[in-house]
Coordinates of C-alpha atoms and ligand atoms in Angstrom, one line a residue:
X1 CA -0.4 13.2 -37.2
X2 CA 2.5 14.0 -35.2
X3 CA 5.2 11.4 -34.4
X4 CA 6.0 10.2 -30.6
X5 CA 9.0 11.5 -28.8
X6 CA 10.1 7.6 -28.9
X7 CA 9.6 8.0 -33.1
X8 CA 11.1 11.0 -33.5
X9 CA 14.3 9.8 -31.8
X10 CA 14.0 6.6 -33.6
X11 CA 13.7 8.2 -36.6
X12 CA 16.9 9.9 -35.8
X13 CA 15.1 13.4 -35.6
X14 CA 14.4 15.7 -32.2
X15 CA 11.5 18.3 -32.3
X16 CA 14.4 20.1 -29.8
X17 CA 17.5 20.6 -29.8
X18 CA 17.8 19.0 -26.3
X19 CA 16.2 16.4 -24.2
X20 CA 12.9 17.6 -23.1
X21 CA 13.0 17.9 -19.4
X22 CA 10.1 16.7 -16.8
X23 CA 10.8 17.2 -13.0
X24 CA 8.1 15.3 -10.9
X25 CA 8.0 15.9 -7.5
X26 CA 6.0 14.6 -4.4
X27 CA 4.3 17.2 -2.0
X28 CA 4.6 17.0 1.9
X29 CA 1.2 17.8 3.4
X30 CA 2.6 20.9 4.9
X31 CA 5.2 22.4 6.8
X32 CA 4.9 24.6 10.0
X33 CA 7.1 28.0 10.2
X34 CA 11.0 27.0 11.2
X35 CA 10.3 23.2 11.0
X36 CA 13.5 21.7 10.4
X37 CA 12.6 17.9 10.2
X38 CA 9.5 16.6 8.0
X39 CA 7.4 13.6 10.4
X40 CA 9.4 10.6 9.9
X41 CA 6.8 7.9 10.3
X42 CA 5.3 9.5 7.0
X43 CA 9.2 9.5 5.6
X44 CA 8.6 6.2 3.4
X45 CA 9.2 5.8 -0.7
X46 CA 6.9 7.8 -2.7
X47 CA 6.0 5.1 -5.3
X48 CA 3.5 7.4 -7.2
X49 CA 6.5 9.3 -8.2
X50 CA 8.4 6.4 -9.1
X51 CA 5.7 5.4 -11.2
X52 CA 5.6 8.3 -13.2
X53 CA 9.2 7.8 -14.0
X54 CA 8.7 4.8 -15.2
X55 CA 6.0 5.9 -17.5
X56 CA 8.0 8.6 -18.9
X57 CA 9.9 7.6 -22.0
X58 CA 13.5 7.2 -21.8
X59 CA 14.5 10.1 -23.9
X60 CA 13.2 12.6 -21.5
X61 CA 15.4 14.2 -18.8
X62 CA 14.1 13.5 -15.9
X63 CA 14.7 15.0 -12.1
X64 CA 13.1 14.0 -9.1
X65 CA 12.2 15.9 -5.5
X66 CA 10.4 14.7 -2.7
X67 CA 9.3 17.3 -0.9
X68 CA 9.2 16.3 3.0
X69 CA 13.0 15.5 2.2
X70 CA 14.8 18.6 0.1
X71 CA 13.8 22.3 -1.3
X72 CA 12.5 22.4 -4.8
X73 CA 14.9 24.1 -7.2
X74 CA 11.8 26.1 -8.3
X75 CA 14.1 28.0 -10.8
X76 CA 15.9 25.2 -12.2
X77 CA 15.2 25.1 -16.0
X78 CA 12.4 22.3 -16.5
X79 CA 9.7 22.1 -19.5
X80 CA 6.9 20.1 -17.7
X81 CA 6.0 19.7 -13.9
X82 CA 4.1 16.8 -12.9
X83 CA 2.8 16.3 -9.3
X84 CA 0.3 12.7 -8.3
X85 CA -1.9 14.6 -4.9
X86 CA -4.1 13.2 -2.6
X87 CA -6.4 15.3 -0.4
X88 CA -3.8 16.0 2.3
X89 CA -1.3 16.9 -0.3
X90 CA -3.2 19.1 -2.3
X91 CA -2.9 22.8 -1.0
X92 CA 0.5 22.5 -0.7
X93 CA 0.5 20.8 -4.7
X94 CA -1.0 24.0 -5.7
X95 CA 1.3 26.3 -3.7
X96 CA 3.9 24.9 -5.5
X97 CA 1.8 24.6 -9.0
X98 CA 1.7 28.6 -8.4
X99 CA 5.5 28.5 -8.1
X100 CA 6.0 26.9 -11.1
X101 CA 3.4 28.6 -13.2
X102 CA 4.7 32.0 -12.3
X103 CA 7.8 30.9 -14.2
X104 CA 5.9 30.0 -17.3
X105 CA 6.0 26.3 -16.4
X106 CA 3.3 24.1 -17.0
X107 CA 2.2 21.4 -14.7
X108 CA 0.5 18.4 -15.4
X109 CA -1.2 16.9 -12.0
X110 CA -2.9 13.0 -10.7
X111 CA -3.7 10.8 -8.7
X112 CA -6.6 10.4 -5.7
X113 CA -7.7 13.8 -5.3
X114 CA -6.9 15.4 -9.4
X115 CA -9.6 11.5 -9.7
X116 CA -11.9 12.0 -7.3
X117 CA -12.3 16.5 -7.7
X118 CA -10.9 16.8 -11.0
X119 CA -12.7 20.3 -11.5
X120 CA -10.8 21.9 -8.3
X121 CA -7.6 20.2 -10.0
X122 CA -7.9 21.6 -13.2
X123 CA -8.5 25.3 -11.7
X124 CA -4.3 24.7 -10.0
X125 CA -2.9 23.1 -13.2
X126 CA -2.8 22.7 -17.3
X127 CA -3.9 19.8 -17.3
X128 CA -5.2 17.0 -14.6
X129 CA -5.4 12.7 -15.5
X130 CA -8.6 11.3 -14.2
X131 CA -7.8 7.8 -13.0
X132 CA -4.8 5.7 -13.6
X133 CA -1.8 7.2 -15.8
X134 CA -0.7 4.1 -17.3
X135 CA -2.8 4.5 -20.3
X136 CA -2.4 8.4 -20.8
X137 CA 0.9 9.6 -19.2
X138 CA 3.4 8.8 -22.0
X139 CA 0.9 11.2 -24.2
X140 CA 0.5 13.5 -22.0
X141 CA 4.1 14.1 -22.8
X142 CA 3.9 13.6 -25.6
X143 CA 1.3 16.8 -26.0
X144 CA 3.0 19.0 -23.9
X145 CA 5.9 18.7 -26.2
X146 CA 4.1 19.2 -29.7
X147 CA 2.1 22.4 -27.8
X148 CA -1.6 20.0 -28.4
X149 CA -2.2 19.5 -24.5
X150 CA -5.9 18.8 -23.3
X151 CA -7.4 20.0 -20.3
X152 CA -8.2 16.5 -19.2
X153 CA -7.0 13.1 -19.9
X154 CA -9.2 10.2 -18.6
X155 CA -7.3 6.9 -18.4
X156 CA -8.7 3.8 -18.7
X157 CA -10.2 2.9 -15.5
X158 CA -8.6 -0.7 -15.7
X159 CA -5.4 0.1 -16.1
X160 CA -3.0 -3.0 -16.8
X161 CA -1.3 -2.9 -13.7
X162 CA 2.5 -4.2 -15.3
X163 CA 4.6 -1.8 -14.8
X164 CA 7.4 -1.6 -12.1
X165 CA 8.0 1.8 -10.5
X166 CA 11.5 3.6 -11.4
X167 CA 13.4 3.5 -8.0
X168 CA 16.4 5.1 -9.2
X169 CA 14.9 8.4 -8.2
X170 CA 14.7 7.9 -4.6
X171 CA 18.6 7.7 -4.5
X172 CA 20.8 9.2 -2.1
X173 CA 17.0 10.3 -0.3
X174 CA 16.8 9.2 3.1
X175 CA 13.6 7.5 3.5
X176 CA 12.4 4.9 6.0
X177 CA 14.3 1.5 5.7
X178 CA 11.8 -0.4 4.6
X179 CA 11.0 -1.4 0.5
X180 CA 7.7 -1.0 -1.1
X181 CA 6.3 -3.4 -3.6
X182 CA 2.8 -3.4 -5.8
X183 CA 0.7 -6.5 -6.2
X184 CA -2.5 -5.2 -6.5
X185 CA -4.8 -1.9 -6.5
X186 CA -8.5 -1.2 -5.2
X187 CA -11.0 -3.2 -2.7
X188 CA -14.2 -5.4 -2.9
X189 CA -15.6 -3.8 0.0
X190 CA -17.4 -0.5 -0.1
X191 CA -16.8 1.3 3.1
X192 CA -18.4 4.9 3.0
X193 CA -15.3 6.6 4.1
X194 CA -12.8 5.0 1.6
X195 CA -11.3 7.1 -1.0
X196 CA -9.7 4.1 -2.8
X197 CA -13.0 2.4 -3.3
X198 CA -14.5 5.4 -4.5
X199 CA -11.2 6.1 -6.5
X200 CA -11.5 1.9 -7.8
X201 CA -15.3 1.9 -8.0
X202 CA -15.3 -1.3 -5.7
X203 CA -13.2 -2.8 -8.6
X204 CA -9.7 -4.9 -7.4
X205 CA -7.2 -5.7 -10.2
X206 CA -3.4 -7.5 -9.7
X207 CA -0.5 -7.7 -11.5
X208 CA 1.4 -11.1 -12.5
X209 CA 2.5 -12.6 -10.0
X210 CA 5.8 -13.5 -11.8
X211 CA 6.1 -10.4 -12.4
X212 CA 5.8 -9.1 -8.1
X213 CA 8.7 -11.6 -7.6
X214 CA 11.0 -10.4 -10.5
X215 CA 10.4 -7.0 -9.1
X216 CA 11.2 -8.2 -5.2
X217 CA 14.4 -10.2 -6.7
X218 CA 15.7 -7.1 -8.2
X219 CA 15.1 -4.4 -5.7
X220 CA 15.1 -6.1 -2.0
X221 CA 18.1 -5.8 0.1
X222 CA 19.6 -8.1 2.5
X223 CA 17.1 -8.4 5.6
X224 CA 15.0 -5.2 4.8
X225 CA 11.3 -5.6 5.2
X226 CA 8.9 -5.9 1.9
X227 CA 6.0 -3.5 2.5
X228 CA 3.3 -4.4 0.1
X229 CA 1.4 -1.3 -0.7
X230 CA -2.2 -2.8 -1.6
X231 CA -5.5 -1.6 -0.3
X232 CA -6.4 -4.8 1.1
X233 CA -4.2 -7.5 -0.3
X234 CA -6.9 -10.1 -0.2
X235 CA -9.4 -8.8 -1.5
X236 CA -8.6 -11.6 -4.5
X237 CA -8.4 -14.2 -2.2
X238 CA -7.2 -16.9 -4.9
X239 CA -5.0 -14.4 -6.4
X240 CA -3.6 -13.5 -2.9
X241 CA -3.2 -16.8 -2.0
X242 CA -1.2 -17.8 -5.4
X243 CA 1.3 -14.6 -4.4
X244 CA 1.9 -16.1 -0.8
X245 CA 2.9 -19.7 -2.3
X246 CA 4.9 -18.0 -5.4
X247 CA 6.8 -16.0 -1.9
X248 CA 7.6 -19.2 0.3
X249 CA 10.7 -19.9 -1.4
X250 CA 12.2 -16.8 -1.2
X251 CA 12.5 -16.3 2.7
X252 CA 10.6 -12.9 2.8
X253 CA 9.8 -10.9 5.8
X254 CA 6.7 -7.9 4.4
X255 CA 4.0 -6.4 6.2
X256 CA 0.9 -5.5 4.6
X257 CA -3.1 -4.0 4.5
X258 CA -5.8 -6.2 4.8
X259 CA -9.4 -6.1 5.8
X260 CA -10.3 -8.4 8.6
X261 CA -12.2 -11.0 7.1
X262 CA -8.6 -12.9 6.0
X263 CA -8.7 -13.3 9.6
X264 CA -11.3 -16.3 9.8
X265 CA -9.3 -17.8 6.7
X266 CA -7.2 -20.6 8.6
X267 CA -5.6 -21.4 4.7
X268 CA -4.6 -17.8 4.3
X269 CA -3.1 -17.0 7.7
X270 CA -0.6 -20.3 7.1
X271 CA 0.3 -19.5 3.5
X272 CA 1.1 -15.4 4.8
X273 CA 2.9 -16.7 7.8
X274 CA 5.2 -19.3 5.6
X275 CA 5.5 -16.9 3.2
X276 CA 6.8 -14.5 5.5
X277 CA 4.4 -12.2 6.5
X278 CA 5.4 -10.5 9.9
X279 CA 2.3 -8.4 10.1
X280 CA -0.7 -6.6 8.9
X281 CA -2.5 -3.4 9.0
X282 CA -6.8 -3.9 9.6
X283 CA -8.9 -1.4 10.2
X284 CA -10.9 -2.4 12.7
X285 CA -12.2 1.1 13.0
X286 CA -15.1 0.8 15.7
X287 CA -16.1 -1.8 18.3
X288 CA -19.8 -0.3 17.9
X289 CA -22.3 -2.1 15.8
X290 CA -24.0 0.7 14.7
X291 CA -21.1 2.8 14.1
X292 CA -20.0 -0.1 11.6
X293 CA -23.7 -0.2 10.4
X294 CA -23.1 3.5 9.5
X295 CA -19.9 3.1 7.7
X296 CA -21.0 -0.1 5.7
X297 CA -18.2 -2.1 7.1
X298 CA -20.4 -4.5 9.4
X299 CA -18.3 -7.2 8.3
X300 CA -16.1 -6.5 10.4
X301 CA -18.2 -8.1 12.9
X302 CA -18.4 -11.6 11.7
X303 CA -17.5 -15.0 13.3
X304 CA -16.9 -13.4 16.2
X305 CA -16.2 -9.6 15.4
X306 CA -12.2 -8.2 16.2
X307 CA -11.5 -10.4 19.0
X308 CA -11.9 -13.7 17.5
X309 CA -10.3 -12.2 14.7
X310 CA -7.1 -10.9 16.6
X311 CA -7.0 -14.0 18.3
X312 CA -6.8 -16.3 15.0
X313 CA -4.1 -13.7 13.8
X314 CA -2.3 -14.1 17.3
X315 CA -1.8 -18.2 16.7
X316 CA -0.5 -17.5 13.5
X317 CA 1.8 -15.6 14.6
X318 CA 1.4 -12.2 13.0
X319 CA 1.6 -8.6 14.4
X320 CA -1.6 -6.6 13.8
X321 CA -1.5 -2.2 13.2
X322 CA -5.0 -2.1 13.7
X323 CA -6.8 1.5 13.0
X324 CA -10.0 3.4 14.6
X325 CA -11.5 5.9 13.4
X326 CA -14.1 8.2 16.2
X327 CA -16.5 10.6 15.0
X328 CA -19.6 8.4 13.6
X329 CA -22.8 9.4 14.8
X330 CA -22.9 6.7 18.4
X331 CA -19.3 8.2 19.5
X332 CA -19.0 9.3 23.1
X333 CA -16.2 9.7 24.9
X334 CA -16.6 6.5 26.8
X335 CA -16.4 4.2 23.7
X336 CA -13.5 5.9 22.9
X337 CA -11.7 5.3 26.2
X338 CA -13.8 1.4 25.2
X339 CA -11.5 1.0 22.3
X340 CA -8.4 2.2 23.5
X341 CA -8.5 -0.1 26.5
X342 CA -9.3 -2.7 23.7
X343 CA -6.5 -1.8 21.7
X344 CA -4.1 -1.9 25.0
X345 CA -5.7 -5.2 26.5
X346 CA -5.4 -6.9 22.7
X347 CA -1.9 -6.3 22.8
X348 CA -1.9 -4.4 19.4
X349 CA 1.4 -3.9 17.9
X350 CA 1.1 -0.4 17.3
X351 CA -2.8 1.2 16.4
X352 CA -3.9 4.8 14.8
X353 CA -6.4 6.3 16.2
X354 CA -8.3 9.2 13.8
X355 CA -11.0 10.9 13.2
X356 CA -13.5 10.3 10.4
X357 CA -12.4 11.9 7.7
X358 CA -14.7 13.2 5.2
X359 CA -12.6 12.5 1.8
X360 CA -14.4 14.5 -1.3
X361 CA -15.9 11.8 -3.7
X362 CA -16.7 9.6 -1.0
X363 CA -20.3 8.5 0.2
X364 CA -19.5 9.8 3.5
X365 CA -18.5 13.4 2.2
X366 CA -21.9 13.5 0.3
X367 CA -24.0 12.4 3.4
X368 CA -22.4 15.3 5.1
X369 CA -22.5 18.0 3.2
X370 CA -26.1 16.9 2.8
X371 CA -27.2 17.1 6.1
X372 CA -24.9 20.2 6.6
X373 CA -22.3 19.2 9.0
X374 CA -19.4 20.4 6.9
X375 CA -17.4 23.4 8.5
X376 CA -15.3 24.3 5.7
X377 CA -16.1 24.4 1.8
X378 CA -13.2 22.2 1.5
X379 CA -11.3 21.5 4.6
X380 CA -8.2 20.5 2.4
X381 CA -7.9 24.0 1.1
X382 CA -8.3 26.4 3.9
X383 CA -5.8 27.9 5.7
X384 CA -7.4 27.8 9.3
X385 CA -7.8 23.7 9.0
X386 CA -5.1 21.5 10.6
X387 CA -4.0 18.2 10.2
X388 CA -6.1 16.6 13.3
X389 CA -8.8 19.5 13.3
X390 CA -12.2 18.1 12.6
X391 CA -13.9 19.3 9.6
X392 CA -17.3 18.1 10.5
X393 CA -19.9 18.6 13.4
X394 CA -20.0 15.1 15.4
X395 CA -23.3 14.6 16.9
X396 CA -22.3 13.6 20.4
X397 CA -19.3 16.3 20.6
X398 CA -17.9 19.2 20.2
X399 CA -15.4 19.1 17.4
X400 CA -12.7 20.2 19.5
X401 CA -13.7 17.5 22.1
X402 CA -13.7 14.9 19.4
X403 CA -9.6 16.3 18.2
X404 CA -8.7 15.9 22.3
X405 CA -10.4 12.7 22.5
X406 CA -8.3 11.1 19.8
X407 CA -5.1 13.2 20.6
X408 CA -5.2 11.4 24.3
X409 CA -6.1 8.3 22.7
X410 CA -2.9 8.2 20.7
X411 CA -1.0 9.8 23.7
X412 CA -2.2 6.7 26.0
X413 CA -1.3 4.0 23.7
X414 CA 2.0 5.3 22.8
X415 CA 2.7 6.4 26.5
X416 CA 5.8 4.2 27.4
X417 CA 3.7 2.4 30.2
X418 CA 1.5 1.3 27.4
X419 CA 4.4 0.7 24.9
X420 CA 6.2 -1.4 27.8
X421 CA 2.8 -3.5 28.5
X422 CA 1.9 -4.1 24.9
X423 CA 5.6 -5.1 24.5
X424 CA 4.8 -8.0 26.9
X425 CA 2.5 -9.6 24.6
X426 CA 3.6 -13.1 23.4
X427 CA 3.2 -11.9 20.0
X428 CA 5.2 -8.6 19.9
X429 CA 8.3 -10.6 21.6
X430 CA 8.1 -13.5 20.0
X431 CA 11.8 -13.0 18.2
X432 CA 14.7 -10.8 19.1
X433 CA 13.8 -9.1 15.7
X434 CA 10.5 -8.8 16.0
X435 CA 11.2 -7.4 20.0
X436 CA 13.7 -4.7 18.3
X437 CA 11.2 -3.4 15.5
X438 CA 8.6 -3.3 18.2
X439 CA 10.5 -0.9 20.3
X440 CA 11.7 1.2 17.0
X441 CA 8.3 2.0 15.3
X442 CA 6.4 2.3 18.8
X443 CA 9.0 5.3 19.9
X444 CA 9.3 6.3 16.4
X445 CA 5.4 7.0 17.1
X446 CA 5.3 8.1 20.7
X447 CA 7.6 11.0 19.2
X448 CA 5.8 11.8 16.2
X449 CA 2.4 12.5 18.1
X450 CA 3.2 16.0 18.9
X451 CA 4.4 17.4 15.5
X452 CA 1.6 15.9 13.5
X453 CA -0.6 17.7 15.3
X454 CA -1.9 20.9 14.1
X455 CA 0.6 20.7 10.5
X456 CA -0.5 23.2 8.2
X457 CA -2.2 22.3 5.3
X458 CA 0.5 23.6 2.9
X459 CA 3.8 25.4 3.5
X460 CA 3.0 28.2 6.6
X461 CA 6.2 30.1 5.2
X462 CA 4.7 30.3 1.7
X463 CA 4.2 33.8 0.3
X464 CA 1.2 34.4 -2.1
X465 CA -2.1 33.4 -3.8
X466 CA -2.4 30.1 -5.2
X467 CA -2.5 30.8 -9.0
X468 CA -5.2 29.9 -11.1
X469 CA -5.5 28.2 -14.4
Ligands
LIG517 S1 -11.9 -2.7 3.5 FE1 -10.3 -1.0 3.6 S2 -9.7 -0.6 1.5 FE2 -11.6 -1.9 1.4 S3 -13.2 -0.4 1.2 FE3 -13.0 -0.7 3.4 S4 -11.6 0.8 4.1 FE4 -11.4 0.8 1.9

């Protein structure tokens, strides 16, 4: 039996002579040819990779890049790469998985997509965790040191969800001002497009709550905005509301991601609005009943359906980011122009406006690759798909149509005549604070439209063929 690396340095021995060394880094989606500046709406803290620091024992050397932010010191001496993907992420993960690799460095990768296509994974890296690392990162360490590494380590799929991520990587990184906090991982619901219900199997799971406000006590700074991170932070609604009473003391201001039945909660809206709650991100997704029918998320139509929802969220007082998503099977392009007139005439404070996305592992991915409406063996992978390109054949359009449609969507709501009339809305000036952040993130957005478009998946400028395990 061989020790740990915590043992061994207890113990007063090292299996090296130095500090074993572990650089993690966080993938951009991808980078076009020349492009100087990374999309700054996507700039915020990568907490995946500050959870991996903090699951790596303190005897290891550990260096950090992000990179949207900095270029990877590929030839920097390191003994273990680890990399957390998601679908988006992935091509440009194993571009620089090939990097390393060349150089005789292994990688270790996680997260969404290494979960939800863990054979793809493993073909890019030496070995892939299935699920949450909490349970299996500190060995996989641990193996890659003493040369016993597996192929595959499956975590526990309910991790215990009590550890707080390491920030002191992100220093001297210029990320978006705002600070992001963990209460709790997955969602009750089981919409068919959701990766993190497929990654959660419907499953929802929180930390203490003593242990969110030690964590918001220790890392917030003076007036900066709490971001909690959670899929849908009520999904537990007595756990949810037990965080927003622990909060009301501390004169918060956080933002977070809900689904829209909190909405026609009258107890919840007060507790998030005294506990500080300036807004929330829904995803409304579709006005169309059968469009909701076809994603499973017809509950977003009760009591009343979005507007009676919107409305109770208006009295409380609380900004709403709601998201639509165009593609399902009754899309035309007049309930497109439908929602974005909604969108506008609701007052939203800002909205995205996508595409269905086919995410592997999903129910929706199956469904289309079973009736054969998939264009690409795995959209994420080639190099002829774009971020905003649709990967699927819509029933009612073209798939270039469908891309336009929801490129002018986003270029009408974040036109400045729409910014200006939103900005009108009792809600989005109800505070000289809540007037400025209106005008920040809306222009931050209007901006960003163009460049998003038509990103790479993976770095254009990159030389090679992705390496194989
Ligand atoms: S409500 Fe949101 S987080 Fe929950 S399953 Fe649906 S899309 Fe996913």
């Amino acid at each position: 039996m061989t020790a740990s690396i915590e043992q061994e340095h207890a113990m007063g021995r090292s299996v090296r002579q130095r500090p074993f060394r572990l650089t993690i880094i966080h993938p951009c989606v991808g980078r076009r040819r020349g492009m100087r500046r990374y999309i700054r709406t996507w700039c915020m803290e990568p907490i995946p990779a500050a959870m991996l620091a903090a699951l790596t024992p303190k005897c290891v050397d550990t260096r950090f890049y992000d990179d949207r932010l900095e270029p990877i010191a590929f030839d920097e001496p390191t003994d273990l790469v680890a990399i957390s993907i998601e679908t988006y992420t992935a091509r440009r993960a194993y571009q620089i998985a090939s990097e390393y690799r060349q150089r005789g460095i292994p990688v270790v990768m996680g997260g969404f997509h290494a979960t939800l296509c863990p054979d793809e994974v493993a073909d890019y890296a030496d070995a892939v965790v299935v699920g949450e690392a909490e349970s299996t990162f500190a060995a996989v360490i641990d193996d890659f040191r003493h040369g016993t590494v597996q192929k595959i380590y499956r975590a526990a799929r309910r991790a215990t969800v009590d550890v707080a991520p390491d920030r002191t990587i992100f220093q001297g990184k210029r990320y978006l001002p705002i600070r992001l906090v963990e209460f709790a991982r997955g969602c009750r619901f089981r919409c068919d497009f959701c990766a993190i219900t497929s990654f959660y199997q419907a499953a929802h799971h929180h930390r203490a709550v003593d242990r969110v406000i030690e964590e918001i006590q220790r890392v917030r700074r003076r007036g900066q905005m709490i971001f909690f991170i959670d899929d849908n932070i009520t999904s537990g609604t007595d756990e949810a509301k037990e965080l927003m009473r622990a909060l009301i003391p501390y004169r918060l201001r956080w933002v977070g991601q809900t689904a829209i039945n909190v909405a026609h909660d009258d107890e919840m809206l007060t507790l998030m609005k005294q506990s500080g709650c300036q807004g929330v991100l829904i995803g409304i997704e579709s006005l169309d009943q059968s469009s909701l029918q076809q994603m499973n998320k017809t509950f977003n139509l009760m009591r009343g359906g979005p507007p009676v929802a919107l409305a109770n969220l208006r009295r409380h007082g609380l900004s709403v980011y709601g998201t639509f998503m165009f593609g399902y099977d009754h899309d035309t392009p007049e309930t497109i122009q439908r929602t974005v007139d909604f969108a506008n005439d609701e007052g939203l404070f800002i909205a995205a406006f996508n595409h269905v996305t086919p995410f592997p592992g999903t129910p929706l991915y199956d469904r289309m690759r079973a009736e054969r409406r998939l264009l690409y063996d795995a959209w994420w992978l080639d190099p002829q798909y774009r971020y905003n390109m649709i990967p699927f054949q819509p029933k009612t359009m073209s798939p270039d149509e469908l891309a336009q449609q929801c490129l002018d969507a986003r270029r009408s709501f974040y036109s400045w005549t729409s910014i200006a009339r939103r900005g009108m809305a009792a809600t989005n000036r109800r505070s000289p604070y809540v007037v400025w952040n209106y005008w920040a993130i809306n222009a931050l957005h209007h901006w960003d439209i163009e460049g998003r478009s038509g990103l790479p998946m993976g770095d254009e400028q990159w030389q090679g063929e992705l390496l194989k395990a």
